[in-house]
Structure formats: C-alpha cells, structure tokens
Short mmCIF file of C-alpha atoms in Angstrom, two decimals:
data_model
loop_
_atom_site.label_atom_id
_atom_site.label_comp_id
_atom_site.label_asym_id
_atom_site.label_seq_id
_atom_site.Cartn_x
_atom_site.Cartn_y
_atom_site.Cartn_z
CA MET A 1 113.03 107.79 136.14
CA SER A 2 115.62 104.91 135.09
CA LEU A 3 111.83 103.41 133.19
CA PHE A 4 113.08 106.60 130.46
CA ARG A 5 116.11 107.04 130.79
CA THR A 6 117.07 108.43 127.44
CA LYS A 7 120.46 107.71 125.81
CA SER A 8 122.04 111.47 124.19
CA VAL A 9 122.51 111.86 120.55
CA GLU A 10 126.32 112.47 121.25
CA GLN A 11 126.89 108.89 123.38
CA SER A 12 124.79 106.75 120.00
CA ILE A 13 127.23 108.94 117.51
CA GLN A 14 130.04 107.96 120.15
CA ASP A 15 129.42 104.30 120.08
CA THR A 16 129.51 104.04 116.91
CA GLU A 17 133.64 104.31 116.47
CA ASP A 18 133.93 102.03 119.13
CA PRO A 19 136.44 99.16 117.17
CA ASP A 20 134.70 95.91 118.87
CA HIS A 21 131.35 97.69 117.34
CA ARG A 22 132.10 99.78 114.45
CA LEU A 23 130.43 99.41 110.65
CA ARG A 24 131.65 99.91 107.80
CA ARG A 25 130.80 102.86 105.70
CA ASP A 26 130.03 101.60 102.32
CA LEU A 27 126.45 102.53 100.99
CA SER A 28 125.96 105.73 98.65
CA ALA A 29 122.57 107.40 98.11
CA ARG A 30 121.80 104.97 95.05
CA ASP A 31 122.46 102.48 97.25
CA LEU A 32 119.93 103.12 100.11
CA VAL A 33 117.09 104.30 97.14
CA VAL A 34 117.93 100.94 95.82
CA PHE A 35 117.49 99.28 99.53
CA GLY A 36 114.02 100.74 99.62
CA VAL A 37 113.12 99.83 96.22
CA GLY A 38 114.05 96.40 96.66
CA VAL A 39 112.40 95.64 100.06
CA ILE A 40 109.20 97.45 98.60
CA ILE A 41 108.79 96.00 95.57
CA GLY A 42 107.63 92.82 96.09
CA THR A 43 104.56 91.00 98.06
CA GLY A 44 102.88 94.02 97.22
CA ILE A 45 102.94 94.01 93.51
CA PHE A 46 102.83 90.11 93.07
CA VAL A 47 100.50 89.06 95.41
CA LEU A 48 98.70 91.45 97.43
CA THR A 49 97.25 93.57 94.31
CA GLY A 50 94.71 90.55 94.03
CA GLN A 51 93.60 90.29 96.80
CA VAL A 52 92.34 93.33 98.00
CA ALA A 53 91.45 93.86 95.12
CA LYS A 54 89.14 90.78 94.96
CA GLU A 55 88.14 91.16 98.80
CA LYS A 56 88.28 94.74 99.74
CA ALA A 57 88.36 97.30 97.91
CA GLY A 58 88.13 96.40 93.64
CA PRO A 59 88.99 98.38 90.81
CA ALA A 60 90.07 101.01 93.53
CA VAL A 61 92.90 99.15 95.19
CA ALA A 62 94.56 101.94 93.33
CA ILE A 63 93.31 104.50 95.73
CA SER A 64 94.36 101.88 98.67
CA PHE A 65 97.86 102.01 97.54
CA VAL A 66 97.60 105.60 97.41
CA LEU A 67 96.63 106.35 100.71
CA ALA A 68 99.07 103.68 101.89
CA ALA A 69 101.88 105.67 100.53
CA VAL A 70 100.98 108.76 102.19
CA VAL A 71 100.43 107.55 105.67
CA CYS A 72 104.38 106.28 104.81
CA GLY A 73 105.32 109.36 103.29
CA LEU A 74 104.31 111.65 106.52
CA ALA A 75 106.41 109.03 108.53
CA ALA A 76 109.32 109.11 105.72
CA LEU A 77 109.63 112.83 106.01
CA CYS A 78 110.17 112.12 110.30
CA TYR A 79 112.52 108.94 109.31
CA ALA A 80 114.66 111.73 107.40
CA GLU A 81 115.16 114.44 110.00
CA PHE A 82 116.29 111.57 112.78
CA ALA A 83 118.39 109.21 110.48
CA SER A 84 120.40 112.24 109.21
CA THR A 85 120.60 113.65 112.64
CA VAL A 86 121.28 110.11 114.53
CA PRO A 87 122.96 107.85 111.77
CA VAL A 88 123.29 105.29 113.92
CA ALA A 89 121.94 101.31 113.17
CA GLY A 90 119.06 100.29 115.02
CA SER A 91 116.14 103.26 113.31
CA ALA A 92 113.09 103.80 115.43
CA TYR A 93 114.99 101.92 118.40
CA THR A 94 117.61 104.10 118.42
CA PHE A 95 115.36 107.30 117.79
CA GLY A 96 112.94 106.07 120.79
CA TYR A 97 115.85 105.67 123.18
CA ALA A 98 116.91 109.52 122.54
CA THR A 99 113.77 110.88 122.88
CA LEU A 100 111.27 108.63 125.00
CA GLY A 101 113.66 106.96 127.16
CA GLU A 102 114.76 103.24 127.51
CA PHE A 103 111.61 101.67 127.95
CA PRO A 104 109.67 103.02 125.39
CA ALA A 105 112.66 101.95 123.13
CA TRP A 106 112.85 98.66 123.88
CA ILE A 107 109.19 98.08 123.27
CA ILE A 108 110.32 99.74 119.89
CA GLY A 109 112.78 97.13 119.39
CA TRP A 110 110.76 94.36 120.26
CA ASP A 111 108.30 95.58 118.23
CA LEU A 112 110.53 96.20 115.39
CA ILE A 113 111.41 92.44 116.01
CA LEU A 114 108.35 90.68 115.42
CA GLU A 115 107.46 93.21 111.91
CA LEU A 116 111.32 92.05 110.51
CA ALA A 117 111.40 88.36 111.09
CA LEU A 118 107.85 87.57 111.00
CA GLY A 119 108.01 89.90 107.70
CA ALA A 120 111.27 88.20 106.09
CA ALA A 121 109.49 84.69 106.76
CA VAL A 122 106.01 85.23 105.30
CA VAL A 123 107.64 86.84 102.17
CA SER A 124 109.87 83.78 102.13
CA VAL A 125 107.02 81.64 102.24
CA GLY A 126 105.78 83.89 99.15
CA TRP A 127 108.81 83.04 97.34
CA ALA A 128 108.95 79.22 98.20
CA GLY A 129 105.09 79.28 96.08
CA TYR A 130 106.41 80.83 93.32
CA ALA A 131 109.65 78.76 93.04
CA THR A 132 107.86 75.59 93.70
CA SER A 133 105.26 76.67 90.65
CA LEU A 134 107.71 77.35 88.33
CA LEU A 135 109.48 74.32 89.21
CA ASP A 136 106.41 72.50 88.03
CA ASP A 137 106.17 74.43 85.03
CA ILE A 138 109.61 73.22 83.52
CA GLY A 139 108.81 69.55 85.10
CA ILE A 140 109.77 69.60 88.17
CA THR A 141 107.18 68.78 90.49
CA LEU A 142 107.94 68.80 94.78
CA PRO A 143 106.26 66.69 97.23
CA ALA A 144 103.59 68.84 99.38
CA SER A 145 105.10 67.37 102.28
CA ILE A 146 108.49 69.42 101.60
CA SER A 147 107.30 72.42 100.55
CA ASN A 148 104.39 73.46 102.70
CA PRO A 149 104.98 73.64 106.23
CA PRO A 150 102.15 71.43 108.84
CA GLY A 151 98.44 72.44 108.78
CA GLU A 152 98.94 73.56 105.35
CA GLY A 153 99.34 70.21 103.57
CA GLY A 154 102.62 69.56 104.48
CA THR A 155 105.71 68.62 107.14
CA VAL A 156 108.17 71.22 106.54
CA ASN A 157 108.90 73.92 103.18
CA ILE A 158 112.22 73.34 102.17
CA PRO A 159 112.66 76.01 99.16
CA ALA A 160 111.60 78.60 102.45
CA ILE A 161 114.01 77.57 104.14
CA LEU A 162 116.95 77.31 102.20
CA LEU A 163 116.15 80.81 101.04
CA VAL A 164 116.56 82.28 103.92
CA LEU A 165 119.62 80.67 104.59
CA ALA A 166 120.97 81.65 101.59
CA VAL A 167 120.52 84.91 101.99
CA THR A 168 121.75 85.33 105.64
CA THR A 169 124.88 83.93 104.15
CA VAL A 170 124.89 86.63 101.86
CA LEU A 171 124.78 89.27 104.81
CA VAL A 172 127.38 87.58 106.55
CA LEU A 173 129.73 88.06 103.57
CA GLY A 174 129.64 92.03 104.39
CA ILE A 175 127.65 95.33 103.49
CA LYS A 176 129.10 95.98 99.97
CA ILE A 177 128.24 92.41 98.57
CA THR A 178 125.07 92.93 99.21
CA SER A 179 124.46 95.66 98.12
CA MET A 180 126.18 94.65 94.62
CA VAL A 181 123.56 91.75 94.47
CA THR A 182 120.34 94.21 95.53
CA ASN A 183 121.18 96.21 92.71
CA VAL A 184 121.68 93.85 90.09
CA VAL A 185 118.24 91.68 91.50
CA VAL A 186 116.59 95.14 92.04
CA ALA A 187 117.07 96.16 88.16
CA ILE A 188 115.91 92.70 87.05
CA LYS A 189 112.17 93.42 89.30
CA VAL A 190 112.09 96.73 88.05
CA ALA A 191 112.05 95.89 83.99
CA ILE A 192 109.52 92.93 84.94
CA VAL A 193 107.23 95.51 86.61
CA LEU A 194 107.36 98.15 84.09
CA LEU A 195 107.08 95.13 81.27
CA VAL A 196 103.73 93.83 83.14
CA ILE A 197 102.56 98.08 83.24
CA ILE A 198 103.59 98.37 79.37
CA ALA A 199 102.61 95.04 78.09
CA GLY A 200 99.00 95.16 79.90
CA LEU A 201 97.84 98.52 78.79
CA PHE A 202 97.03 96.51 75.20
CA PHE A 203 94.91 94.23 77.27
CA ILE A 204 92.90 96.71 79.63
CA LYS A 205 89.12 96.44 78.58
CA GLY A 206 86.92 99.76 80.20
CA ASP A 207 84.03 97.44 81.53
CA ASN A 208 86.47 95.70 84.03
CA TYR A 209 86.76 100.06 85.45
CA THR A 210 82.59 99.61 86.63
CA PRO A 211 81.68 100.03 89.18
CA PHE A 212 85.14 101.53 90.41
CA ILE A 213 84.35 101.79 93.98
CA PRO A 214 81.91 98.54 94.15
CA PRO A 215 78.91 98.75 96.56
CA GLU A 216 79.50 98.08 99.89
CA GLN A 217 78.40 94.43 101.43
CA SER A 218 79.36 91.86 104.28
CA THR A 219 81.56 89.25 103.22
CA PRO A 220 83.20 86.36 104.91
CA SER A 221 86.54 88.12 105.31
CA VAL A 222 85.08 90.59 107.56
CA GLU A 223 83.07 88.32 109.60
CA GLY A 224 83.33 87.52 113.69
CA MET A 225 87.41 88.57 114.73
CA HIS A 226 88.33 89.44 111.05
CA ALA A 227 86.31 92.58 111.48
CA PRO A 228 88.09 95.84 111.12
CA LEU A 229 88.57 97.26 114.90
CA MET A 230 87.34 100.91 113.65
CA GLN A 231 83.97 99.15 112.31
CA VAL A 232 83.42 97.45 115.70
CA LEU A 233 84.26 100.19 117.85
CA PHE A 234 81.54 102.76 116.39
CA GLY A 235 79.24 99.70 115.48
CA ILE A 236 79.25 99.77 112.33
CA THR A 237 78.42 96.54 110.39
CA PRO A 238 81.66 94.80 108.96
CA VAL A 239 81.65 95.54 105.23
CA SER A 240 83.94 95.05 102.31
CA PHE A 241 83.79 97.50 99.05
CA GLY A 242 82.82 101.00 99.55
CA TRP A 243 85.35 103.47 101.29
CA LEU A 244 84.95 101.49 104.32
CA GLY A 245 86.13 98.94 101.96
CA ILE A 246 88.89 101.18 100.31
CA PHE A 247 90.00 101.75 104.17
CA ALA A 248 90.45 98.18 105.19
CA ALA A 249 92.32 97.68 102.15
CA VAL A 250 94.75 100.17 102.95
CA ALA A 251 95.94 98.13 106.27
CA LEU A 252 96.07 95.43 104.25
CA VAL A 253 98.19 96.28 101.35
CA PHE A 254 100.25 98.91 103.82
CA PHE A 255 102.11 95.39 103.94
CA ALA A 256 103.54 96.51 100.39
CA TYR A 257 105.20 99.23 101.72
CA ILE A 258 107.05 97.56 104.93
CA GLY A 259 110.11 97.81 104.85
CA PHE A 260 111.10 101.39 103.18
CA ASP A 261 111.95 102.52 107.09
CA ILE A 262 115.00 99.48 106.61
CA VAL A 263 116.82 102.33 105.04
CA ALA A 264 116.92 103.91 108.63
CA THR A 265 118.35 100.89 110.12
CA ALA A 266 121.47 101.36 107.23
CA ALA A 267 122.38 104.73 108.99
CA GLU A 268 125.54 103.46 110.49
CA GLU A 269 126.82 102.49 107.17
CA ALA A 270 125.88 104.89 104.76
CA ARG A 271 128.97 107.10 103.35
CA ARG A 272 127.29 110.80 103.77
CA PRO A 273 124.17 109.75 105.78
CA GLN A 274 123.34 113.81 106.69
CA ARG A 275 122.82 113.50 102.87
CA ASP A 276 121.96 110.16 101.50
CA MET A 277 119.69 108.94 104.23
CA PRO A 278 116.76 111.56 103.37
CA ILE A 279 117.29 110.50 99.18
CA GLY A 280 117.46 106.93 100.18
CA LEU A 281 114.42 106.86 102.40
CA ILE A 282 111.87 109.57 100.41
CA GLY A 283 113.08 108.33 96.76
CA SER A 284 112.72 104.91 97.52
CA LEU A 285 108.67 105.27 98.42
CA ALA A 286 107.73 107.89 95.54
CA ILE A 287 109.42 105.25 92.92
CA THR A 288 107.67 101.96 94.83
CA ALA A 289 104.09 104.23 95.45
CA THR A 290 104.26 105.58 91.26
CA LEU A 291 104.70 101.90 90.43
CA TYR A 292 101.91 100.20 93.20
CA ALA A 293 99.46 102.55 91.39
CA ALA A 294 99.97 101.88 87.78
CA VAL A 295 100.25 98.40 88.16
CA SER A 296 97.01 97.82 89.98
CA LEU A 297 95.46 99.87 87.93
CA VAL A 298 96.12 97.59 84.78
CA VAL A 299 95.67 94.85 86.62
CA VAL A 300 92.31 94.94 86.89
CA GLY A 301 91.65 96.93 83.74
CA MET A 302 92.73 93.33 82.32
CA GLN A 303 90.62 91.20 84.29
CA ASN A 304 87.56 91.83 86.44
CA TYR A 305 88.17 92.21 89.76
CA LYS A 306 85.85 88.98 90.99
CA GLN A 307 88.05 87.24 88.84
CA LEU A 308 91.25 87.89 90.07
CA SER A 309 93.96 85.17 91.49
CA THR A 310 94.56 85.70 94.95
CA ASP A 311 98.21 83.80 94.83
CA ALA A 312 99.50 84.93 91.65
CA PRO A 313 97.41 87.97 90.09
CA LEU A 314 99.99 89.45 87.77
CA ALA A 315 100.94 86.33 85.59
CA ASP A 316 97.20 84.69 86.38
CA ALA A 317 95.64 88.09 84.58
CA PHE A 318 98.12 87.69 81.73
CA LYS A 319 96.75 84.00 81.25
CA ALA A 320 93.35 84.96 81.26
CA VAL A 321 94.15 86.80 78.11
CA GLY A 322 96.22 84.45 76.48
CA HIS A 323 100.04 85.22 77.23
CA SER A 324 101.24 82.08 79.08
CA ALA A 325 104.58 83.95 77.82
CA PHE A 326 103.95 86.95 80.04
CA ALA A 327 102.92 85.03 82.42
CA THR A 328 105.69 82.63 83.22
CA VAL A 329 108.61 86.07 82.89
CA ILE A 330 106.30 87.69 85.57
CA SER A 331 106.56 84.59 87.96
CA ILE A 332 110.58 84.55 87.30
CA GLY A 333 110.27 88.31 88.50
CA ALA A 334 108.48 87.51 91.47
CA VAL A 335 110.71 84.71 92.32
CA VAL A 336 113.86 87.34 91.51
CA GLY A 337 111.94 90.07 93.13
CA LEU A 338 110.73 88.24 96.24
CA THR A 339 114.65 87.15 97.30
CA THR A 340 115.80 90.80 97.75
CA VAL A 341 112.59 91.75 100.19
CA VAL A 342 113.78 88.95 102.57
CA LEU A 343 117.49 89.87 102.14
CA ILE A 344 116.61 93.41 103.23
CA LEU A 345 114.13 92.43 105.34
CA LEU A 346 116.68 90.49 107.32
CA LEU A 347 119.32 93.15 106.58
CA GLY A 348 117.21 95.82 109.15
CA GLN A 349 116.53 92.43 111.97
CA SER A 350 119.94 92.21 112.21
CA ARG A 351 120.69 95.71 112.58
CA VAL A 352 118.63 96.48 115.40
CA PHE A 353 119.60 93.12 117.40
CA PHE A 354 122.51 94.87 117.07
CA ALA A 355 122.18 98.00 118.15
CA MET A 356 119.88 96.88 120.66
CA SER A 357 122.72 94.22 122.18
CA ARG A 358 125.12 97.09 122.26
CA ASP A 359 123.09 98.81 124.36
CA GLY A 360 123.38 96.08 126.62
CA LEU A 361 119.48 95.46 126.38
CA LEU A 362 119.82 92.17 124.79
CA PRO A 363 123.12 89.73 125.71
CA PRO A 364 126.37 91.55 124.53
CA TRP A 365 127.94 88.68 122.66
CA LEU A 366 125.19 89.79 120.06
CA SER A 367 127.04 92.72 119.07
CA ALA A 368 129.98 91.26 118.10
CA VAL A 369 131.50 92.27 114.66
CA HIS A 370 133.23 89.76 112.28
CA PRO A 371 136.69 91.02 112.15
CA ARG A 372 137.05 90.43 107.87
CA PHE A 373 133.91 91.21 106.49
CA GLY A 374 132.60 94.12 109.01
CA THR A 375 129.34 92.42 109.86
CA PRO A 376 127.03 91.72 113.05
CA TYR A 377 127.28 87.92 112.27
CA ARG A 378 126.12 86.94 115.27
CA SER A 379 122.67 88.64 114.99
CA THR A 380 122.65 88.01 111.32
CA VAL A 381 122.86 84.06 111.99
CA ILE A 382 121.04 83.35 114.96
CA MET A 383 117.79 85.71 113.52
CA GLY A 384 118.21 83.89 110.19
CA VAL A 385 118.00 80.51 111.75
CA ILE A 386 114.82 81.78 113.27
CA VAL A 387 113.99 83.20 110.56
CA ALA A 388 113.78 80.05 108.36
CA ALA A 389 112.52 77.75 111.23
CA LEU A 390 109.41 80.24 110.95
CA ALA A 391 109.05 79.95 107.38
CA GLY A 392 109.34 76.51 107.40
CA PHE A 393 107.40 74.77 110.27
CA ILE A 394 105.06 77.81 111.19
CA PRO A 395 101.96 78.85 108.97
CA LEU A 396 102.03 82.40 108.52
CA ALA A 397 98.94 83.27 106.92
CA LYS A 398 96.93 84.79 109.77
CA LEU A 399 100.16 86.27 111.57
CA ALA A 400 100.95 88.58 108.46
CA GLU A 401 98.72 91.51 109.53
CA LEU A 402 100.87 91.68 112.75
CA VAL A 403 103.30 92.94 110.53
CA ASN A 404 101.51 95.63 109.54
CA ILE A 405 100.75 97.10 113.23
CA GLY A 406 104.10 96.57 114.28
CA THR A 407 105.27 99.08 111.25
CA LEU A 408 102.63 101.25 112.13
CA PHE A 409 103.56 101.24 115.84
CA ALA A 410 107.31 101.98 115.11
CA PHE A 411 105.81 105.15 112.59
CA LEU A 412 103.87 106.51 115.33
CA ILE A 413 106.70 106.61 117.91
CA VAL A 414 109.02 108.32 115.63
CA SER A 415 106.60 111.09 114.34
CA VAL A 416 106.47 111.54 118.17
CA GLY A 417 109.81 111.66 118.75
CA VAL A 418 110.42 114.14 116.43
CA VAL A 419 108.45 116.86 117.90
CA ILE A 420 110.23 115.72 121.18
CA LEU A 421 113.58 116.28 119.81
CA ARG A 422 113.20 119.59 118.38
CA ARG A 423 111.80 120.85 122.26
CA THR A 424 114.25 118.99 123.95
CA ARG A 425 117.35 119.40 121.63
CA PRO A 426 117.03 122.24 119.69
CA GLU A 427 120.65 123.17 118.90
CA LEU A 428 121.01 119.72 117.49
CA PRO A 429 122.46 120.27 113.65
CA ARG A 430 119.73 119.04 111.56
CA ALA A 431 120.88 118.13 107.56
CA PHE A 432 117.50 117.30 107.11
CA ARG A 433 114.37 119.42 108.57
CA THR A 434 110.90 117.69 108.78
CA PRO A 435 109.10 120.64 107.27
CA MET A 436 106.09 121.78 109.59
CA VAL A 437 106.44 120.61 112.46
CA PRO A 438 104.32 119.93 114.70
CA LEU A 439 101.90 119.46 111.66
CA ILE A 440 103.45 117.06 109.61
CA PRO A 441 104.41 114.75 112.63
CA ILE A 442 100.66 115.19 114.32
CA LEU A 443 98.88 113.92 110.50
CA SER A 444 101.85 110.70 110.97
CA VAL A 445 100.35 109.95 114.17
CA LEU A 446 96.67 110.16 113.28
CA ALA A 447 96.86 108.85 109.87
CA CYS A 448 98.96 105.82 111.45
CA LEU A 449 96.04 105.52 113.96
CA PHE A 450 93.62 105.34 111.52
CA VAL A 451 95.33 102.88 109.35
CA MET A 452 95.72 100.63 112.77
CA LEU A 453 92.00 100.89 113.66
CA ASN A 454 90.99 99.38 110.22
CA LEU A 455 93.24 96.13 111.36
CA PRO A 456 91.20 93.04 112.30
CA VAL A 457 90.62 92.65 115.94
CA ASP A 458 92.26 88.95 116.19
CA THR A 459 95.76 91.03 114.91
CA TRP A 460 95.35 93.82 117.90
CA LEU A 461 94.83 90.61 120.54
CA ARG A 462 97.76 89.12 119.26
CA PHE A 463 100.06 92.34 118.89
CA LEU A 464 99.57 93.40 122.82
CA ALA A 465 100.24 89.75 123.83
CA TRP A 466 104.02 89.94 121.69
CA MET A 467 104.33 93.25 123.33
CA ALA A 468 103.20 91.71 127.03
CA LEU A 469 105.84 89.16 126.65
CA GLY A 470 108.40 91.83 125.60
CA VAL A 471 107.75 93.53 128.99
CA LEU A 472 108.61 90.53 130.74
CA VAL A 473 111.66 90.12 128.73
CA TYR A 474 112.93 94.03 129.77
CA PHE A 475 111.81 93.47 133.64
CA GLY A 476 113.30 90.22 133.66
CA TYR A 477 117.05 90.77 131.91
CA SER A 478 117.02 94.27 129.95
CA ARG A 479 116.60 96.55 132.86
CA ARG A 480 119.42 95.17 134.54
CA ASN A 481 121.59 94.27 132.00
CA SER A 482 121.66 98.34 130.55
CA ARG A 483 124.76 99.92 129.80
CA LEU A 484 123.44 103.22 130.23
CA GLY A 485 122.04 102.25 133.72
CA LEU A 486 125.15 100.25 134.84
CA ALA A 487 127.33 103.51 133.71
CA ARG A 488 124.35 105.57 135.91
CA THR A 489 124.59 103.24 139.00
CA ARG A 490 128.64 103.27 138.56
CA ALA A 491 128.39 106.96 138.55
CA GLY A 492 126.37 107.12 141.93
CA THR A 493 123.04 108.82 139.65
CA ARG A 494 119.91 107.37 138.84
#
C-alpha cells in the first residue's frame, strides 16, 4: 500500500551525496556532546526546577528529573542504533521512513515540526524574561508593550524576536560556526551550573527536605482540563505531590530534556557518524541528568519548596539567603544558556524541514543548500521567521506541554522502528546495537506511554488537532509530490 511505502536505508544514504543537497561533515563527537548539553541545560534548570517542586513534587523533584532521564536514556539507546546505521538528516522522520513507511514518517516529521518550532519559541520567551530582568537591574527598563506578547500585558515581545533572528543568522553562516559559538556558550553555562551546585551547598538546611515526598493534595494546577489524563482515565481524584505528583512532574520536567534527540538530526554533518552519534547522544544525556539531579537537590535544600520562585528559582533562592551577587551571575548564565537552546532547537528544526523537502513531502526548493555556507538556508530562514513570529506575538505558556507530547511520540516511534529494522534488515551493518532487543525498545515504548498519560487532557486535545491538520496536508500535497511515489509511478510499480 502506497501509504506505507518505505525508503530504503541505501537510498537515504545515497541522497546525502547529491551535490545540490549535500551537507558538510564538520562535526566531531565532542561537538555532538556539546550540542546535546547545550540544548538540554536551559529551561529545566533555570525555570522548571522551582515550578515543578512548588506545584507538583516538592523536594522529591530530583526523583522526577532522574525518572525523566531514564525514559530518555531508553530512547537514546534506540536513537543511537538508528543514527549510526542511517546517518542521514531528519532524525526520527528519516528512521520512520526506513521502517514504518511514508505516511507514518510524515506524521513523525509533522510532529517534530511542532516539537522543535514551539520549543524554540517557548525558550526564547523565557530568555526574553531573563534579559529584560537583567536590563532592569542596570537601569534600562523596557516597556511591557514591547517585552510581552498580546494577552500577557504587551503588544509584541521584541527581545524574543531579536534573539531568534540572531541565532537564525548564525545557523545560516554554517554548521562549524554554529558549533564554535555553542562550544563557548556551553562552557560558560556549565561553569555557572557548577557554581550553583558548589555555592548552594553552603546554604542548605536539612529541614527543607522534610517531608521529602509531601502528602497528596488537590491543587488548582490539576483541576479540570489540567488534570493528568491517567488520573482521569482511572477515576483517580487528580492530586499533586505524593508519588502521583512525582509521576505528573516527570511529564513536565521532560521538557528539560527535549532536544537531546537533535543530536540525531545532525547525523549527516558528523565526520564519523557510526562512532560519533552514540557518543553524542548517550554522553550528553548522562552529563545533563547528573547536573539536573544535583541542582534540584541543592535548590530545594536552600529554600522551602513552598517558597520557591516559579520564574527564576535559582536566582531567587540565592537572593533569599542574602547573596544577590550570585543571583546576578545566575541570571547572566540563564541568558547565555537559553541562547544555545534556541540555537540548537532551530538547527534541528531546519534539518527536519530539509529532509522532508528533499523527499518531496514539502516543496523541494526548501532543501536547497547554500553554495558558500553549505547550510539549508531557505528552510533555516523560513523557520526562523515563523518561530520569531510565534515568540513575539503568541502567548505560549499553555502550549509548552505540546512540546513534551510531541517529543515522547517521536521517541515511541523510534523505539518501535529499531525492532522492525532488526527483523526486516538484519544484514545491515550496525556500528552501535541497542542492547537487549526487544526488551529495551519495549521498555522505552511503555515508559513513553506512561509519561504521555501523565500529561493534561487539554494537551492531548491540542496534539490530536495538530496531527489531524498534518493528515490533511499529507493527502492534499505530500502524497502526490513524494519523490519515492513519483519514482515508483514512473517505474510502473506501487
């Protein structure tokens, strides 16, 4: 059936050698680890720690971060096998095309568009908040009308727009320049995170860890359509805190890890993808999971979870213990750190667009590579403009959880795909093999489903609406213009 026609691994790799669509292989294993660390360390540390501890998990937020890392780790093992076997831009989209077929691949790609574009917009708004606060500290106060979108007290978020346009320019100039900028910024960011951990140890009070897992209670954050779907399906009174609160928090702090799969989207630009991709994926996740757990334990030890700030928890925790100088340094780190998150999310987004366009599922002119810079400049610029518009004019707070469900869906598909490709193409050379197949992929699927079920009902409804729109676009344009479909039609086959 044409909906499930697959693009062979050999054809996917062959397409990377097309002179008109060839990306430059400039990335080392270290670059890929830095990309992963650069995109993961951001909103999770600088914002989500306080919000989730205060509203969902209490001091046990560290457990939520570890559980989310376990879910990502299971998926990372599956991604590593795919990325080393099919070192082609597009990540889960490309992997799905090789195993499940064209229509499922389209759905994954459409999902990744949502995940990466919306994620970049949400993070750029968070960056703008920190930047505005820092400017205010030095006596430059931006009017709310130009520093907040409509619905949040303003007309347009100029700082967020400027950030997105700036990182878009860096991305167009080349992957090597992008990696050089990322290396510098990530070094600064990790140094500040380590400063928070070490300095914060001197202000920890043991009483702040009691009770480590607060008793369950109903709160406004889990009422009505905001209730976790799992609690609604099983007739459980929606609650925060306790173990149910910890599980619900996993679904939220998962946002902290979004983007580690972006390492896989850069497979086509890695020098030795068979070796470098597994190192980049698993290495970046291990480093960041350790840092997240340490920071969350320190911040809830410094300040009672009920008093934590939901906007700038780390900076405000140091202010609460009388050390505003540390707070200023942390705010600078947040501005610097969130820059790389937006940069790398847009990098991944442009590569997914590039891969889908090269396959004819999106207009082919989007996959043109710049003759001088060697980057897919058209898709990069278009997505940059779209994300800038989202960040500048749309209130995004309620849409952030869509990023999580989109990421989890992609993880689920990749995990299934590993098992399928092992059965359909056992002879393919695999530089990295997911251990204990099919056990690890099955555990990854179950873990992703469990976390998805802990997301709110309204998030599920928005996600299904986006997927329905994707189905319409596929049947309206993509199916008729697919390069694979047109080639088989010319050959007289289906």
